[in-house]
PDB file of C-alpha atoms in Angstrom:
ATOM      1  CA  MET N  22      11.943  64.528  34.563  1.00  0.00           C
ATOM      2  CA  THR N  23      13.561  62.038  36.921  1.00  0.00           C
ATOM      3  CA  ILE N  24      11.937  58.620  36.863  1.00  0.00           C
ATOM      4  CA  ALA N  25      11.304  57.206  40.316  1.00  0.00           C
ATOM      5  CA  VAL N  26      13.255  54.029  41.050  1.00  0.00           C
ATOM      6  CA  PRO N  27      12.483  52.090  44.221  1.00  0.00           C
ATOM      7  CA  GLY N  28      15.145  50.827  46.559  1.00  0.00           C
ATOM      8  CA  SER N  29      16.194  47.215  46.150  1.00  0.00           C
ATOM      9  CA  LEU N  30      18.543  44.608  47.644  1.00  0.00           C
ATOM     10  CA  GLY N  31      19.045  46.821  50.668  1.00  0.00           C
ATOM     11  CA  LEU N  32      20.145  49.820  48.589  1.00  0.00           C
ATOM     12  CA  ALA N  33      18.494  53.223  48.603  1.00  0.00           C
ATOM     13  CA  SER N  34      16.588  54.490  45.579  1.00  0.00           C
ATOM     14  CA  GLU N  35      19.348  56.877  44.472  1.00  0.00           C
ATOM     15  CA  ASP N  36      21.949  54.111  44.618  1.00  0.00           C
ATOM     16  CA  VAL N  37      19.793  51.804  42.499  1.00  0.00           C
ATOM     17  CA  ARG N  38      19.198  54.585  39.988  1.00  0.00           C
ATOM     18  CA  GLY N  39      22.937  55.158  39.654  1.00  0.00           C
ATOM     19  CA  ILE N  40      23.581  51.434  39.206  1.00  0.00           C
ATOM     20  CA  LEU N  41      21.013  51.132  36.430  1.00  0.00           C
ATOM     21  CA  ALA N  42      22.310  54.238  34.665  1.00  0.00           C
ATOM     22  CA  LEU N  43      25.817  52.786  34.664  1.00  0.00           C
ATOM     23  CA  ALA N  44      24.549  49.388  33.514  1.00  0.00           C
ATOM     24  CA  MET N  45      22.702  50.901  30.547  1.00  0.00           C
ATOM     25  CA  ALA N  46      25.384  53.377  29.477  1.00  0.00           C
ATOM     26  CA  GLU N  47      26.060  51.616  26.158  1.00  0.00           C
ATOM     27  CA  VAL N  48      23.199  49.134  25.943  1.00  0.00           C
ATOM     28  CA  SER N  49      19.860  49.414  24.184  1.00  0.00           C
ATOM     29  CA  GLY N  50      16.825  47.157  24.038  1.00  0.00           C
ATOM     30  CA  VAL N  51      17.067  46.055  27.683  1.00  0.00           C
ATOM     31  CA  ARG N  52      14.909  47.282  30.547  1.00  0.00           C
ATOM     32  CA  PHE N  53      15.037  46.719  34.283  1.00  0.00           C
ATOM     33  CA  GLN N  54      12.161  45.935  36.611  1.00  0.00           C
ATOM     34  CA  VAL N  55      13.150  46.847  40.157  1.00  0.00           C
ATOM     35  CA  ARG N  56      11.494  45.085  43.085  1.00  0.00           C
ATOM     36  CA  PRO N  57      12.455  45.223  46.776  1.00  0.00           C
ATOM     37  CA  ASP N  58      13.954  41.731  46.714  1.00  0.00           C
ATOM     38  CA  GLN N  59      15.223  41.434  43.147  1.00  0.00           C
ATOM     39  CA  ILE N  60      16.186  43.290  39.970  1.00  0.00           C
ATOM     40  CA  GLU N  61      14.924  41.801  36.706  1.00  0.00           C
ATOM     41  CA  LEU N  62      16.306  42.274  33.210  1.00  0.00           C
ATOM     42  CA  HIS N  63      13.846  42.102  30.323  1.00  0.00           C
ATOM     43  CA  THR N  64      14.371  42.381  26.567  1.00  0.00           C
ATOM     44  CA  GLY N  65      11.859  43.784  24.126  1.00  0.00           C
ATOM     45  CA  THR N  66      12.662  41.045  21.613  1.00  0.00           C
ATOM     46  CA  PRO N  67      13.476  37.995  23.760  1.00  0.00           C
ATOM     47  CA  HIS N  68      13.792  35.642  20.791  1.00  0.00           C
ATOM     48  CA  ARG N  69      16.524  37.642  19.059  1.00  0.00           C
ATOM     49  CA  ARG N  70      20.099  36.578  19.675  1.00  0.00           C
ATOM     50  CA  GLU N  71      21.352  40.178  19.614  1.00  0.00           C
ATOM     51  CA  SER N  72      18.922  41.085  22.395  1.00  0.00           C
ATOM     52  CA  ARG N  73      20.213  38.261  24.583  1.00  0.00           C
ATOM     53  CA  LEU N  74      23.821  39.331  24.005  1.00  0.00           C
ATOM     54  CA  ALA N  75      22.893  42.915  24.948  1.00  0.00           C
ATOM     55  CA  CYS N  76      21.140  41.597  28.034  1.00  0.00           C
ATOM     56  CA  GLY N  77      24.356  39.814  29.006  1.00  0.00           C
ATOM     57  CA  VAL N  78      26.313  43.062  28.650  1.00  0.00           C
ATOM     58  CA  ALA N  79      23.836  44.948  30.865  1.00  0.00           C
ATOM     59  CA  LEU N  80      23.802  42.071  33.345  1.00  0.00           C
ATOM     60  CA  LEU N  81      27.580  42.091  33.745  1.00  0.00           C
ATOM     61  CA  ASN N  82      27.507  45.861  34.191  1.00  0.00           C
ATOM     62  CA  VAL N  83      24.889  45.741  36.939  1.00  0.00           C
ATOM     63  CA  ARG N  84      26.682  42.856  38.664  1.00  0.00           C
ATOM     64  CA  LEU N  85      29.883  44.900  38.792  1.00  0.00           C
ATOM     65  CA  ALA N  86      28.020  47.990  39.998  1.00  0.00           C
ATOM     66  CA  LEU N  87      26.352  46.003  42.784  1.00  0.00           C
ATOM     67  CA  GLN N  88      29.699  44.519  43.796  1.00  0.00           C
ATOM     68  CA  GLY N  89      31.049  48.039  43.960  1.00  0.00           C
ATOM     69  CA  HIS N  90      28.416  48.695  46.632  1.00  0.00           C
ATOM     70  CA  GLY N  91      29.526  45.639  48.568  1.00  0.00           C
ATOM     71  CA  ILE N  92      26.664  43.424  47.405  1.00  0.00           C
ATOM     72  CA  ARG N  93      27.243  39.890  46.159  1.00  0.00           C
ATOM     73  CA  PRO N  94      24.699  39.414  43.336  1.00  0.00           C
ATOM     74  CA  LEU N  95      22.927  36.077  43.034  1.00  0.00           C
ATOM     75  CA  VAL N  96      21.919  35.697  39.378  1.00  0.00           C
ATOM     76  CA  THR N  97      19.351  33.366  37.843  1.00  0.00           C
ATOM     77  CA  LEU N  98      19.169  33.223  34.049  1.00  0.00           C
ATOM     78  CA  LEU N  99      15.743  32.677  32.471  1.00  0.00           C
ATOM     79  CA  PRO N 100      14.006  32.359  35.871  1.00  0.00           C
ATOM     80  CA  GLY N 101      10.557  31.819  34.348  1.00  0.00           C
ATOM     81  CA  PRO N 102       7.154  32.939  35.685  1.00  0.00           C
ATOM     82  CA  SER N 103       8.516  33.723  39.152  1.00  0.00           C
ATOM     83  CA  ALA N 104      10.232  36.749  37.599  1.00  0.00           C
ATOM     84  CA  ASN N 105       7.697  37.549  34.875  1.00  0.00           C
ATOM     85  CA  ASP N 106       9.685  35.577  32.288  1.00  0.00           C
ATOM     86  CA  ALA N 107      12.659  37.887  32.634  1.00  0.00           C
ATOM     87  CA  ALA N 108      15.917  37.140  30.863  1.00  0.00           C
ATOM     88  CA  ALA N 109      17.670  37.293  34.235  1.00  0.00           C
ATOM     89  CA  ALA N 110      16.914  38.067  37.867  1.00  0.00           C
ATOM     90  CA  ILE N 111      19.356  39.325  40.486  1.00  0.00           C
ATOM     91  CA  ARG N 112      18.809  38.768  44.188  1.00  0.00           C
ATOM     92  CA  LEU N 113      20.870  39.467  47.274  1.00  0.00           C
ATOM     93  CA  GLY N 114      23.520  36.794  47.756  1.00  0.00           C
ATOM     94  CA  GLY N 115      25.246  38.376  50.734  1.00  0.00           C
ATOM     95  CA  TYR N 116      27.776  41.119  51.299  1.00  0.00           C
ATOM     96  CA  GLN N 117      31.430  41.341  50.347  1.00  0.00           C
ATOM     97  CA  GLU N 118      33.929  44.167  49.956  1.00  0.00           C
ATOM     98  CA  PRO N 119      34.825  44.653  46.274  1.00  0.00           C
ATOM     99  CA  ASN N 120      38.220  43.249  45.345  1.00  0.00           C
ATOM    100  CA  PRO N 121      40.795  45.177  43.260  1.00  0.00           C
ATOM    101  CA  ASP N 122      39.793  43.377  40.047  1.00  0.00           C
ATOM    102  CA  VAL N 123      36.175  44.507  40.405  1.00  0.00           C
ATOM    103  CA  LEU N 124      37.227  48.077  41.124  1.00  0.00           C
ATOM    104  CA  ALA N 125      39.499  48.094  38.054  1.00  0.00           C
ATOM    105  CA  LEU N 126      36.689  46.823  35.817  1.00  0.00           C
ATOM    106  CA  LEU N 127      34.317  49.419  37.244  1.00  0.00           C
ATOM    107  CA  HIS N 128      36.850  52.144  36.525  1.00  0.00           C
ATOM    108  CA  ALA N 129      37.131  50.938  32.932  1.00  0.00           C
ATOM    109  CA  LEU N 130      33.332  50.943  32.645  1.00  0.00           C
ATOM    110  CA  ARG N 131      32.965  54.444  34.066  1.00  0.00           C
ATOM    111  CA  THR N 132      35.794  56.014  32.064  1.00  0.00           C
ATOM    112  CA  ASN N 133      35.263  54.079  28.828  1.00  0.00           C
ATOM    113  CA  ARG N 134      38.961  53.179  28.667  1.00  0.00           C
ATOM    114  CA  ARG N 135      38.911  51.333  25.364  1.00  0.00           C
ATOM    115  CA  ARG N 136      41.620  53.015  23.320  1.00  0.00           C
ATOM    116  CA  TRP N 137      45.322  52.545  22.941  1.00  0.00           C
ATOM    117  CA  THR N 138      48.171  54.245  21.106  1.00  0.00           C
ATOM    118  CA  THR N 139      50.448  51.273  20.444  1.00  0.00           C
ATOM    119  CA  PHE N 140      49.480  47.796  19.293  1.00  0.00           C
ATOM    120  CA  PRO N 141      50.367  45.264  22.012  1.00  0.00           C
ATOM    121  CA  GLU N 142      51.986  41.910  21.449  1.00  0.00           C
ATOM    122  CA  PRO N 143      49.649  38.913  21.983  1.00  0.00           C
ATOM    123  CA  ALA N 144      51.737  37.703  24.915  1.00  0.00           C
ATOM    124  CA  SER N 145      50.803  40.873  26.799  1.00  0.00           C
ATOM    125  CA  TRP N 146      47.050  40.431  26.555  1.00  0.00           C
ATOM    126  CA  SER N 147      46.081  36.856  25.738  1.00  0.00           C
ATOM    127  CA  GLY N 148      46.264  35.599  29.333  1.00  0.00           C
ATOM    128  CA  LEU N 149      44.378  38.603  30.731  1.00  0.00           C
ATOM    129  CA  LEU N 150      41.523  38.333  28.250  1.00  0.00           C
ATOM    130  CA  SER N 151      41.330  34.536  28.391  1.00  0.00           C
ATOM    131  CA  ARG N 152      40.958  34.666  32.177  1.00  0.00           C
ATOM    132  CA  ALA N 153      38.211  37.278  31.843  1.00  0.00           C
ATOM    133  CA  ALA N 154      36.245  34.976  29.535  1.00  0.00           C
ATOM    134  CA  GLU N 155      36.759  31.976  31.801  1.00  0.00           C
ATOM    135  CA  VAL N 156      35.329  33.841  34.805  1.00  0.00           C
ATOM    136  CA  GLU N 157      32.047  33.951  32.855  1.00  0.00           C
ATOM    137  CA  ARG N 158      32.229  30.259  31.868  1.00  0.00           C
ATOM    138  CA  ALA N 159      33.298  31.034  28.319  1.00  0.00           C
ATOM    139  CA  TRP N 160      36.362  30.381  26.197  1.00  0.00           C
ATOM    140  CA  LEU N 161      38.415  32.826  24.130  1.00  0.00           C
ATOM    141  CA  HIS N 162      40.013  31.466  20.969  1.00  0.00           C
ATOM    142  CA  VAL N 163      42.809  33.602  19.497  1.00  0.00           C
ATOM    143  CA  ARG N 164      42.210  33.366  15.764  1.00  0.00           C
ATOM    144  CA  SER N 165      44.872  35.868  14.710  1.00  0.00           C
ATOM    145  CA  ALA N 166      46.931  38.743  16.116  1.00  0.00           C
ATOM    146  CA  THR N 167      43.886  41.026  15.861  1.00  0.00           C
ATOM    147  CA  GLU N 168      40.874  38.703  15.966  1.00  0.00           C
ATOM    148  CA  LEU N 169      39.393  36.693  18.826  1.00  0.00           C
ATOM    149  CA  VAL N 170      36.427  34.344  18.906  1.00  0.00           C
ATOM    150  CA  LEU N 171      34.413  34.127  22.104  1.00  0.00           C
ATOM    151  CA  CYS N 172      32.892  30.670  22.596  1.00  0.00           C
ATOM    152  CA  THR N 173      30.536  29.048  25.056  1.00  0.00           C
ATOM    153  CA  PHE N 174      30.363  25.407  26.082  1.00  0.00           C
ATOM    154  CA  ASN N 175      26.776  25.004  24.917  1.00  0.00           C
ATOM    155  CA  GLN N 176      24.170  26.798  22.841  1.00  0.00           C
ATOM    156  CA  GLY N 177      20.771  28.295  23.475  1.00  0.00           C
ATOM    157  CA  ALA N 178      19.307  31.391  25.120  1.00  0.00           C
ATOM    158  CA  ALA N 179      21.161  31.087  28.432  1.00  0.00           C
ATOM    159  CA  ALA N 180      24.471  30.524  26.623  1.00  0.00           C
ATOM    160  CA  GLU N 181      23.941  33.697  24.597  1.00  0.00           C
ATOM    161  CA  ILE N 182      23.297  35.726  27.759  1.00  0.00           C
ATOM    162  CA  ARG N 183      26.491  34.253  29.237  1.00  0.00           C
ATOM    163  CA  ALA N 184      28.310  35.176  26.021  1.00  0.00           C
ATOM    164  CA  GLY N 185      27.182  38.790  26.439  1.00  0.00           C
ATOM    165  CA  GLN N 186      28.519  38.841  30.000  1.00  0.00           C
ATOM    166  CA  ALA N 187      31.821  37.284  28.918  1.00  0.00           C
ATOM    167  CA  MET N 188      32.150  39.689  25.991  1.00  0.00           C
ATOM    168  CA  GLN N 189      31.689  42.696  28.271  1.00  0.00           C
ATOM    169  CA  ARG N 190      34.163  41.383  30.844  1.00  0.00           C
ATOM    170  CA  VAL N 191      36.749  40.857  28.091  1.00  0.00           C
ATOM    171  CA  VAL N 192      36.151  44.383  26.757  1.00  0.00           C
ATOM    172  CA  LEU N 193      36.511  45.906  30.238  1.00  0.00           C
ATOM    173  CA  ALA N 194      39.545  43.766  31.076  1.00  0.00           C
ATOM    174  CA  ALA N 195      41.219  45.136  27.973  1.00  0.00           C
ATOM    175  CA  GLY N 196      40.297  48.623  29.167  1.00  0.00           C
ATOM    176  CA  THR N 197      42.061  48.046  32.488  1.00  0.00           C
ATOM    177  CA  ALA N 198      45.273  47.418  30.521  1.00  0.00           C
ATOM    178  CA  GLY N 199      44.754  50.465  28.293  1.00  0.00           C
ATOM    179  CA  PHE N 200      43.823  48.870  24.986  1.00  0.00           C
ATOM    180  CA  ALA N 201      40.687  48.340  22.931  1.00  0.00           C
ATOM    181  CA  VAL N 202      38.595  45.294  22.123  1.00  0.00           C
ATOM    182  CA  ALA N 203      35.200  45.498  20.439  1.00  0.00           C
ATOM    183  CA  PRO N 204      32.735  43.230  18.632  1.00  0.00           C
ATOM    184  CA  ALA N 205      33.439  42.911  14.918  1.00  0.00           C
ATOM    185  CA  PRO N 206      31.393  45.576  13.085  1.00  0.00           C
ATOM    186  CA  ASP N 207      30.578  43.344  10.106  1.00  0.00           C
ATOM    187  CA  PRO N 208      27.963  40.559  10.346  1.00  0.00           C
ATOM    188  CA  VAL N 209      29.386  37.097  10.941  1.00  0.00           C
ATOM    189  CA  SER N 210      27.815  33.808   9.884  1.00  0.00           C
ATOM    190  CA  LEU N 211      28.146  31.751  13.057  1.00  0.00           C
ATOM    191  CA  SER N 212      27.454  28.488  11.248  1.00  0.00           C
ATOM    192  CA  ALA N 213      30.232  29.201   8.745  1.00  0.00           C
ATOM    193  CA  LEU N 214      32.530  30.303  11.554  1.00  0.00           C
ATOM    194  CA  ARG N 215      31.835  27.140  13.510  1.00  0.00           C
ATOM    195  CA  ALA N 216      32.604  24.997  10.461  1.00  0.00           C
ATOM    196  CA  ASP N 217      35.808  26.947   9.872  1.00  0.00           C
ATOM    197  CA  LEU N 218      36.940  26.564  13.488  1.00  0.00           C
ATOM    198  CA  ARG N 219      35.873  22.966  14.017  1.00  0.00           C
ATOM    199  CA  PRO N 220      39.426  21.635  13.465  1.00  0.00           C
ATOM    200  CA  CYS N 221      40.579  23.946  16.304  1.00  0.00           C
ATOM    201  CA  LEU N 222      37.586  23.808  18.631  1.00  0.00           C
ATOM    202  CA  GLY N 223      36.086  20.387  17.959  1.00  0.00           C
ATOM    203  CA  ASN N 224      32.394  19.955  18.687  1.00  0.00           C
ATOM    204  CA  THR N 225      32.478  21.034  22.327  1.00  0.00           C
ATOM    205  CA  LEU N 226      32.745  24.816  21.882  1.00  0.00           C
ATOM    206  CA  VAL N 227      30.138  27.079  20.272  1.00  0.00           C
ATOM    207  CA  PRO N 228      31.420  30.312  18.651  1.00  0.00           C
ATOM    208  CA  GLN N 229      29.287  33.248  19.772  1.00  0.00           C
ATOM    209  CA  VAL N 230      31.043  36.558  19.067  1.00  0.00           C
ATOM    210  CA  VAL N 231      33.995  37.715  16.989  1.00  0.00           C
ATOM    211  CA  LEU N 232      36.048  40.400  18.744  1.00  0.00           C
ATOM    212  CA  ARG N 233      38.615  42.664  17.157  1.00  0.00           C
ATOM    213  CA  LEU N 234      41.654  44.342  18.661  1.00  0.00           C
ATOM    214  CA  GLY N 235      42.648  47.661  17.205  1.00  0.00           C
ATOM    215  CA  THR N 236      43.955  51.144  17.754  1.00  0.00           C
ATOM    216  CA  GLY N 237      41.619  53.865  18.858  1.00  0.00           C
TER     217      GLY N 237
END
């Protein structure tokens, strides 16, 4: 049974449905509330860090999908009662043709291009991935030839949502170049990681996610 989705932000119902399906392709625990003038993202467990990271991933996906339709998304994190205490709300910020970078990231999202056959040298990817993190107001620390640490400039719920967006943009940016980046599968103690990286990062950067590079 097809669930009815109303139109929103000037888009028809079928376009909104396609955007949400793309946004949720690899995300769980996040739901959308679609209204004529805004799209809200809600998490079932808003106080869990993992839920906020997942929300950031879904938020980046829907932003890219909206840009692919020529819509400039205006995002408010933790908008409060005006958006039913959503984790994020997206409103219409104008119209703009998608640039080549957006189209490349969308292609990586749609085709799941996250595998490679040869291991690249750091010089070939560090600038690309660092720029992707910086677009989302985050910082990528290269810890080793195969391990990266995604950091934010502050901590808290909004920072964790931003970290999820930055993580997804880094993953997709890697996909545009034909190689794979993914969150570390083993649990990481962020407090221990922060203590370990303090000589490199000082007290201004907050480690959020460990990412690994590897062959498919």
